[in-house]
Amino acid sequence: MRKRVAGALVALVLMAGCDGPPPEPQEAAQTLEELAAKAGCVPDIGTEAAEIRQANCRTETGSYVLATFATDRGQQEWLDAANDYGGNYLLGRKWVAAGDEKVVTELRGRLGGTVTTGVHHSGSGEGHTGGHHGS
């Protein structure tokens, strides 16, 4: 009887060590079509590749680009390149919407995500918000 109780206690201790708070659920990546439907647009797909799918969309608020990515790294590389041109971006899990501030703000209400603004780098003084001047 003592062996059974001791065995049960050992099993409980081992199981308690494995138990912890459940892992945070990750937001599931959505398809371009799912995002476009939530945003209320019919996507005009311009890029269809393994790494990225990109479409132009238009709502009553204005036009924007909607892109989905196969990997988080692909999304980050796209955003790094796009940031050099300035602009407003709505970022989600493996997707980006890019457009005017008003459009991005309106989309956030429909899609969620985080709004960010790129820094425009150009040789002209017009519209320059930071970074370096051309050589």
N, CA, C and O of each residue as an XYZ file, in Angstrom:
540
protein
N       0.816     -1.182      0.000
C       0.000      0.000      0.000
C       0.861      1.248      0.000
O       0.581      2.207     -0.718
N       1.946      1.229      0.837
C       2.846      2.384      0.881
C       3.490      2.626     -0.470
O       3.686      3.776     -0.863
N       3.827      1.553     -1.193
C       4.466      1.701     -2.501
C       3.515      2.378     -3.484
O       3.941      3.210     -4.285
N       2.244      2.029     -3.428
C       1.269      2.648     -4.326
C       1.118      4.132     -4.019
O       1.066      4.957     -4.931
N       1.047      4.469     -2.733
C       0.903      5.875     -2.345
C       2.157      6.643     -2.746
O       2.058      7.749     -3.278
N       3.331      6.073     -2.499
C       4.580      6.737     -2.868
C       4.654      6.899     -4.378
O       5.082      7.948     -4.861
N       4.252      5.897     -5.124
C       4.254      5.983     -6.587
C       3.300      7.055     -7.084
O       3.610      7.789     -8.022
N       2.139      7.142     -6.449
C       1.160      8.160     -6.839
C       1.691      9.554     -6.535
O       1.491     10.477     -7.326
N       2.363      9.720     -5.404
C       2.948     11.016     -5.049
C       4.041     11.412     -6.036
O       4.118     12.570     -6.446
N       4.880     10.462     -6.416
C       5.937     10.743     -7.396
C       5.308     11.158     -8.724
O       5.762     12.107     -9.364
N       4.281     10.456     -9.125
C       3.603     10.789    -10.387
C       3.005     12.188    -10.321
O       3.100     12.943    -11.288
N       2.387     12.548     -9.190
C       1.817     13.885     -9.035
C       2.893     14.966     -9.088
O       2.703     16.009     -9.713
N       4.019     14.712     -8.430
C       5.111     15.685     -8.438
C       5.641     15.876     -9.854
O       5.869     17.007    -10.283
N       5.839     14.778    -10.582
C       6.330     14.878    -11.955
C       5.340     15.610    -12.853
O       5.731     16.434    -13.679
N       4.060     15.305    -12.688
C       3.055     15.974    -13.515
C       2.960     17.444    -13.165
O       2.745     18.275    -14.048
N       3.116     17.781    -11.894
C       3.057     19.182    -11.488
C       4.198     19.962    -12.115
O       4.024     21.132    -12.458
N       5.364     19.342    -12.272
C       6.496     20.015    -12.896
C       6.249     20.286    -14.369
O       6.785     21.248    -14.919
N       5.451     19.455    -15.013
C       5.159     19.633    -16.436
C       4.040     20.624    -16.657
O       3.964     21.279    -17.697
N       3.168     20.726    -15.662
C       2.048     21.644    -15.818
C       2.514     23.068    -15.567
O       3.354     23.320    -14.703
N       1.991     23.937    -16.287
C       2.249     25.354    -16.142
C       1.159     26.061    -16.885
O       0.222     25.434    -17.378
N       1.272     27.356    -16.968
C       0.234     28.040    -17.724
C       0.281     27.599    -19.178
O       1.361     27.381    -19.728
N      -0.871     27.467    -19.797
C      -0.862     27.050    -21.199
C      -0.163     28.093    -22.057
O      -0.201     29.280    -21.732
N       0.471     27.675    -23.141
C       1.147     28.645    -23.988
C       0.146     29.627    -24.591
O      -1.007     29.283    -24.848
N       0.613     30.861    -24.811
C      -0.221     31.889    -25.427
C      -0.587     31.436    -26.830
O       0.292     31.051    -27.601
N      -1.861     31.475    -27.174
C      -2.218     31.103    -28.544
C      -1.740     32.174    -29.511
O      -1.899     33.366    -29.244
N      -1.155     31.762    -30.633
C      -0.712     32.718    -31.630
C      -1.854     33.002    -32.584
O      -2.622     32.114    -32.952
N      -1.945     34.256    -32.974
C      -2.943     34.653    -33.960
C      -2.667     33.887    -35.249
O      -1.541     33.881    -35.745
N      -3.672     33.258    -35.776
C      -3.496     32.481    -36.999
C      -3.308     33.413    -38.185
O      -3.972     34.444    -38.293
N      -2.408     33.043    -39.060
C      -2.212     33.810    -40.283
C      -3.460     33.654    -41.146
O      -4.057     32.579    -41.207
N      -3.844     34.742    -41.810
C      -5.033     34.735    -42.642
C      -4.644     34.838    -44.107
O      -3.586     35.370    -44.444
N      -5.503     34.327    -44.968
C      -5.231     34.421    -46.398
C      -5.547     35.835    -46.881
O      -6.247     36.597    -46.213
N      -5.027     36.160    -48.032
C      -5.281     37.457    -48.647
C      -6.790     37.660    -48.849
O      -7.322     38.739    -48.590
N      -7.453     36.626    -49.306
C      -8.889     36.715    -49.543
C      -9.679     36.914    -48.245
O     -10.648     37.673    -48.224
N      -9.274     36.241    -47.165
C      -9.943     36.417    -45.873
C      -9.787     37.844    -45.372
O     -10.751     38.453    -44.907
N      -8.580     38.375    -45.465
C      -8.332     39.749    -45.026
C      -9.113     40.748    -45.875
O      -9.715     41.684    -45.348
N      -9.101     40.546    -47.182
C      -9.817     41.447    -48.082
C     -11.317     41.432    -47.776
O     -11.957     42.484    -47.777
N     -11.875     40.260    -47.516
C     -13.295     40.160    -47.188
C     -13.609     40.938    -45.907
O     -14.605     41.659    -45.851
N     -12.777     40.797    -44.892
C     -12.967     41.542    -43.642
C     -12.854     43.045    -43.870
O     -13.540     43.831    -43.218
N     -11.985     43.439    -44.797
C     -11.768     44.853    -45.082
C     -12.843     45.412    -46.007
O     -12.959     46.628    -46.157
N     -13.626     44.542    -46.625
C     -14.689     44.989    -47.501
C     -14.238     45.337    -48.905
O     -14.790     46.243    -49.529
N     -13.230     44.617    -49.414
C     -12.776     44.886    -50.775
C     -12.663     43.585    -51.562
O     -12.560     42.496    -50.997
N     -12.685     43.736    -52.878
C     -12.403     42.621    -53.775
C     -10.960     42.833    -54.234
O     -10.684     43.801    -54.942
N     -10.030     41.948    -53.845
C      -8.615     42.187    -54.137
C      -8.284     42.054    -55.623
O      -8.718     41.115    -56.290
N      -7.509     43.012    -56.122
C      -6.973     42.949    -57.481
C      -5.537     42.448    -57.331
O      -4.615     43.235    -57.118
N      -5.359     41.128    -57.445
C      -4.067     40.507    -57.145
C      -3.049     40.858    -58.217
O      -3.272     40.649    -59.409
N      -1.914     41.402    -57.755
C      -0.838     41.801    -58.652
C       0.384     40.918    -58.524
O       1.126     40.742    -59.491
N       0.605     40.360    -57.343
C       1.759     39.486    -57.108
C       1.262     38.184    -56.512
O       0.565     38.171    -55.498
N       1.628     37.103    -57.154
C       1.243     35.768    -56.705
C       2.500     34.913    -56.709
O       2.871     34.354    -57.741
N       3.161     34.809    -55.550
C       4.402     34.047    -55.440
C       4.356     33.201    -54.171
O       3.475     33.375    -53.330
N       5.299     32.299    -54.045
C       5.338     31.430    -52.867
C       5.549     32.236    -51.587
O       4.969     31.910    -50.552
N       6.365     33.274    -51.646
C       6.729     34.053    -50.464
C       5.737     35.176    -50.155
O       5.539     35.526    -48.992
N       5.115     35.740    -51.189
C       4.242     36.902    -50.996
C       3.071     36.869    -51.965
O       3.210     36.470    -53.121
N       1.925     37.291    -51.474
C       0.761     37.555    -52.321
C       0.378     38.998    -52.043
O       0.226     39.391    -50.887
N       0.225     39.775    -53.081
C      -0.026     41.199    -52.910
C      -1.152     41.632    -53.839
O      -1.225     41.203    -54.991
N      -2.032     42.494    -53.319
C      -3.167     42.957    -54.107
C      -3.436     44.433    -53.841
O      -3.101     44.962    -52.781
N      -4.035     45.074    -54.808
C      -4.537     46.431    -54.635
C      -5.994     46.316    -54.217
O      -6.745     45.497    -54.748
N      -6.381     47.145    -53.260
C      -7.754     47.156    -52.781
C      -8.257     48.590    -52.748
O      -7.482     49.544    -52.693
N      -9.568     48.712    -52.783
C     -10.182     50.026    -52.701
C     -11.460     49.898    -51.876
O     -12.278     49.002    -52.083
N     -11.597     50.823    -50.938
C     -12.828     50.921    -50.162
C     -13.332     52.356    -50.311
O     -12.731     53.158    -51.026
N     -14.413     52.668    -49.648
C     -14.946     54.030    -49.696
C     -13.943     55.037    -49.160
O     -13.944     56.196    -49.576
N     -13.090     54.607    -48.243
C     -12.105     55.489    -47.624
C     -10.937     55.778    -48.556
O     -10.368     56.868    -48.501
N     -10.565     54.829    -49.412
C      -9.460     55.035    -50.342
C      -8.805     53.736    -50.764
O      -9.277     52.647    -50.439
N      -7.706     53.872    -51.498
C      -6.965     52.715    -52.014
C      -5.839     52.331    -51.068
O      -5.321     53.158    -50.317
N      -5.471     51.051    -51.124
C      -4.361     50.555    -50.319
C      -3.833     49.265    -50.917
O      -4.472     48.646    -51.768
N      -2.654     48.872    -50.455
C      -2.039     47.609    -50.852
C      -2.189     46.645    -49.687
O      -1.955     47.013    -48.536
N      -2.572     45.432    -49.981
C      -2.716     44.384    -48.984
C      -1.774     43.256    -49.376
O      -1.815     42.781    -50.511
N      -0.928     42.823    -48.452
C       0.032     41.760    -48.756
C       0.034     40.724    -47.642
O      -0.077     41.057    -46.462
N       0.162     39.460    -48.040
C       0.343     38.375    -47.080
C       1.671     37.692    -47.377
O       2.143     37.698    -48.514
N       2.265     37.108    -46.352
C       3.606     36.541    -46.454
C       3.627     35.111    -45.951
O       2.874     34.745    -45.049
N       4.495     34.309    -46.544
C       4.647     32.919    -46.132
C       5.374     32.819    -44.793
O       5.142     31.883    -44.028
N       6.262     33.790    -44.507
C       7.055     33.742    -43.280
C       7.095     35.111    -42.603
O       6.868     36.140    -43.239
N       7.384     35.105    -41.320
C       7.576     36.360    -40.589
C       8.776     37.122    -41.150
O       8.757     38.351    -41.228
N       9.801     36.399    -41.531
C      10.997     37.027    -42.091
C      10.681     37.749    -43.405
O      11.160     38.859    -43.638
N       9.883     37.124    -44.250
C       9.481     37.753    -45.502
C       8.726     39.052    -45.253
O       8.936     40.046    -45.948
N       7.854     39.033    -44.266
C       7.119     40.244    -43.908
C       8.077     41.335    -43.438
O       7.949     42.490    -43.845
N       9.028     40.980    -42.592
C       9.975     41.965    -42.065
C      10.851     42.542    -43.168
O      11.126     43.742    -43.174
N      11.293     41.703    -44.104
C      12.110     42.192    -45.215
C      11.313     43.154    -46.095
O      11.841     44.179    -46.525
N      10.060     42.836    -46.363
C       9.202     43.713    -47.159
C       9.038     45.055    -46.456
O       9.151     46.114    -47.075
N       8.769     44.995    -45.147
C       8.561     46.213    -44.375
C       9.830     47.050    -44.306
O       9.765     48.276    -44.402
N      10.990     46.405    -44.141
C      12.266     47.135    -44.116
C      12.467     47.908    -45.415
O      12.884     49.066    -45.391
N      12.175     47.273    -46.544
C      12.330     47.936    -47.844
C      11.293     49.048    -48.007
O      11.621     50.130    -48.494
N      10.061     48.795    -47.610
C       8.989     49.778    -47.772
C       9.178     50.992    -46.868
O       8.811     52.102    -47.252
N       9.738     50.805    -45.684
C       9.926     51.902    -44.736
C      10.751     53.039    -45.311
O      10.545     54.196    -44.943
N      11.682     52.735    -46.207
C      12.514     53.779    -46.805
C      11.699     54.769    -47.619
O      12.156     55.886    -47.864
N      10.514     54.387    -48.039
C       9.664     55.250    -48.850
C       8.624     55.988    -48.029
O       7.816     56.742    -48.572
N       8.641     55.773    -46.720
C       7.638     56.393    -45.868
C       6.326     55.646    -45.996
O       6.291     54.539    -46.532
N       5.274     56.224    -45.521
C       3.954     55.611    -45.649
C       3.409     55.139    -44.321
O       4.077     55.197    -43.289
N       2.202     54.681    -44.377
C       1.488     54.189    -43.202
C       1.191     52.718    -43.405
O       0.753     52.305    -44.479
N       1.430     51.931    -42.371
C       1.302     50.485    -42.473
C       0.488     49.950    -41.312
O       0.631     50.393    -40.173
N      -0.363     48.995    -41.620
C      -1.095     48.247    -40.621
C      -0.511     46.844    -40.644
O      -0.553     46.163    -41.669
N       0.031     46.414    -39.514
C       0.743     45.143    -39.443
C      -0.033     44.114    -38.635
O      -0.519     44.397    -37.540
N      -0.138     42.925    -39.193
C      -0.724     41.793    -38.496
C       0.214     40.613    -38.620
O       1.350     40.761    -39.071
N      -0.252     39.445    -38.223
C       0.572     38.232    -38.303
C       0.680     37.806    -39.755
O      -0.271     37.279    -40.333
N       1.847     38.039    -40.341
C       2.172     37.680    -41.718
C       1.325     38.426    -42.748
O       1.065     37.904    -43.832
N       0.893     39.644    -42.415
C       0.202     40.481    -43.393
C       0.462     41.952    -43.118
O       0.790     42.350    -42.001
N       0.305     42.748    -44.172
C       0.493     44.194    -44.100
C      -0.549     44.849    -44.996
O      -0.852     44.353    -46.082
N      -1.090     45.962    -44.530
C      -1.895     46.847    -45.373
C      -1.172     48.188    -45.391
O      -0.798     48.709    -44.340
N      -0.973     48.750    -46.586
C      -0.239     50.018    -46.719
C      -1.106     51.013    -47.478
O      -1.649     50.703    -48.539
N      -1.226     52.216    -46.916
C      -2.023     53.250    -47.563
C      -1.963     54.542    -46.784
O      -1.152     54.697    -45.870
N      -2.839     55.480    -47.156
C      -2.916     56.753    -46.440
C      -3.307     56.511    -44.987
O      -3.921     55.498    -44.653
N      -2.942     57.458    -44.136
C      -3.221     57.331    -42.705
C      -4.709     57.071    -42.435
O      -5.051     56.229    -41.605
N      -5.581     57.785    -43.127
C      -7.022     57.629    -42.930
C      -7.472     56.209    -43.276
O      -8.277     55.615    -42.558
N      -6.953     55.675    -44.367
C      -7.315     54.318    -44.810
C      -6.821     53.288    -43.804
O      -7.569     52.393    -43.407
N      -5.558     53.413    -43.390
C      -4.962     52.456    -42.454
C      -5.705     52.476    -41.117
O      -5.944     51.428    -40.518
N      -6.066     53.668    -40.658
C      -6.794     53.787    -39.391
C      -8.164     53.112    -39.494
O      -8.592     52.418    -38.571
N      -8.845     53.318    -40.618
C     -10.152     52.698    -40.819
C     -10.015     51.175    -40.902
O     -10.843     50.447    -40.355
N      -8.978     50.697    -41.583
C      -8.759     49.249    -41.703
C      -8.472     48.601    -40.354
O      -8.868     47.462    -40.110
N      -7.787     49.323    -39.487
C      -7.467     48.766    -38.164
C      -8.735     48.374    -37.418
O      -8.750     47.370    -36.705
N      -9.792     49.153    -37.576
C     -11.064     48.823    -36.945
C     -11.657     47.521    -37.469
O     -12.388     46.837    -36.752
N     -11.350     47.179    -38.702
C     -11.890     45.959    -39.313
C     -10.964     44.758    -39.165
O     -11.419     43.628    -38.983
N      -9.642     45.017    -39.245
C      -8.674     43.920    -39.279
C      -7.886     43.732    -37.990
O      -7.285     42.677    -37.787
N      -7.876     44.736    -37.115
C      -6.990     44.687    -35.955
C      -5.603     45.084    -36.402
O      -5.460     45.814    -37.383
N      -4.584     44.624    -35.714
C      -3.214     44.925    -36.103
C      -2.658     46.158    -35.425
O      -3.299     46.765    -34.567
N      -1.448     46.515    -35.833
C      -0.712     47.640    -35.250
C      -0.351     48.617    -36.349
O       0.153     48.218    -37.398
N      -0.606     49.893    -36.114
C      -0.279     50.933    -37.084
C       1.144     51.404    -36.857
O       1.560     51.635    -35.722
N       1.893     51.547    -37.954
C       3.246     52.090    -37.898
C       3.444     53.004    -39.102
O       2.733     52.893    -40.101
N       4.410     53.901    -38.998
C       4.698     54.841    -40.081
C       6.148     54.693    -40.493
O       7.035     54.662    -39.640
N       6.401     54.601    -41.794
C       7.758     54.528    -42.318
C       8.372     55.916    -42.389
O       7.661     56.921    -42.403
N       9.679     55.963    -42.432
C      10.413     57.223    -42.534
C      10.864     57.385    -43.968
O      11.579     56.536    -44.500
N      10.446     58.480    -44.599
C      10.776     58.734    -46.005
C      12.213     59.244    -46.121
O      12.589     60.213    -45.461
N      13.006     58.589    -46.957
C      14.382     59.001    -47.232
C      14.456     59.437    -48.682
O      14.291     58.618    -49.586
N      14.702     60.721    -48.916
C      14.827     61.173    -50.299
C      15.869     62.268    -50.386
O      16.306     62.808    -49.371
N      16.256     62.584    -51.585
C      17.237     63.645    -51.816
C      16.611     65.013    -51.763
O      17.316     65.995    -51.526
N      15.294     65.120    -51.977
C      14.652     66.432    -51.938
C      14.217     66.749    -50.530
O      14.027     65.848    -49.713
N      14.062     68.002    -50.248
C      13.621     68.416    -48.925
C      12.133     68.215    -48.743
O      11.661     68.167    -47.607
N      11.370     68.094    -49.830
C       9.927     67.968    -49.755
C       9.523     66.618    -49.195
O       9.957     65.572    -49.676
N       8.682     66.659    -48.168
C       8.173     65.425    -47.593
C       9.199     64.657    -46.780
O       8.950     63.521    -46.375
N      10.348     65.266    -46.540
C      11.422     64.568    -45.822
C      11.117     64.608    -44.324
O      10.915     65.678    -43.750
N      11.087     63.424    -43.697
C      10.785     63.372    -42.263
C      11.934     62.844    -41.433
O      11.794     62.719    -40.217
N      13.034     62.538    -42.026
C      14.167     62.057    -41.240
C      15.114     61.281    -42.104
O      14.932     61.181    -43.317
N      16.130     60.731    -41.476
C      17.090     59.915    -42.206
C      18.168     60.776    -42.828
O      18.564     61.790    -42.253
N      18.646     60.381    -43.997
C      19.757     61.072    -44.616
C      19.318     61.741    -45.920
O      18.304     61.366    -46.507
N      20.081     62.724    -46.360
C      19.826     63.378    -47.634
C      20.620     62.638    -48.698
O      21.604     61.965    -48.390
N      20.200     62.760    -49.932
C      20.908     62.104    -51.037
C      22.323     62.613    -51.178
O      22.651     63.697    -50.694
N      23.176     61.826    -51.849
C      24.582     62.203    -51.975
C      24.839     63.177    -53.078
O      25.983     63.578    -53.294
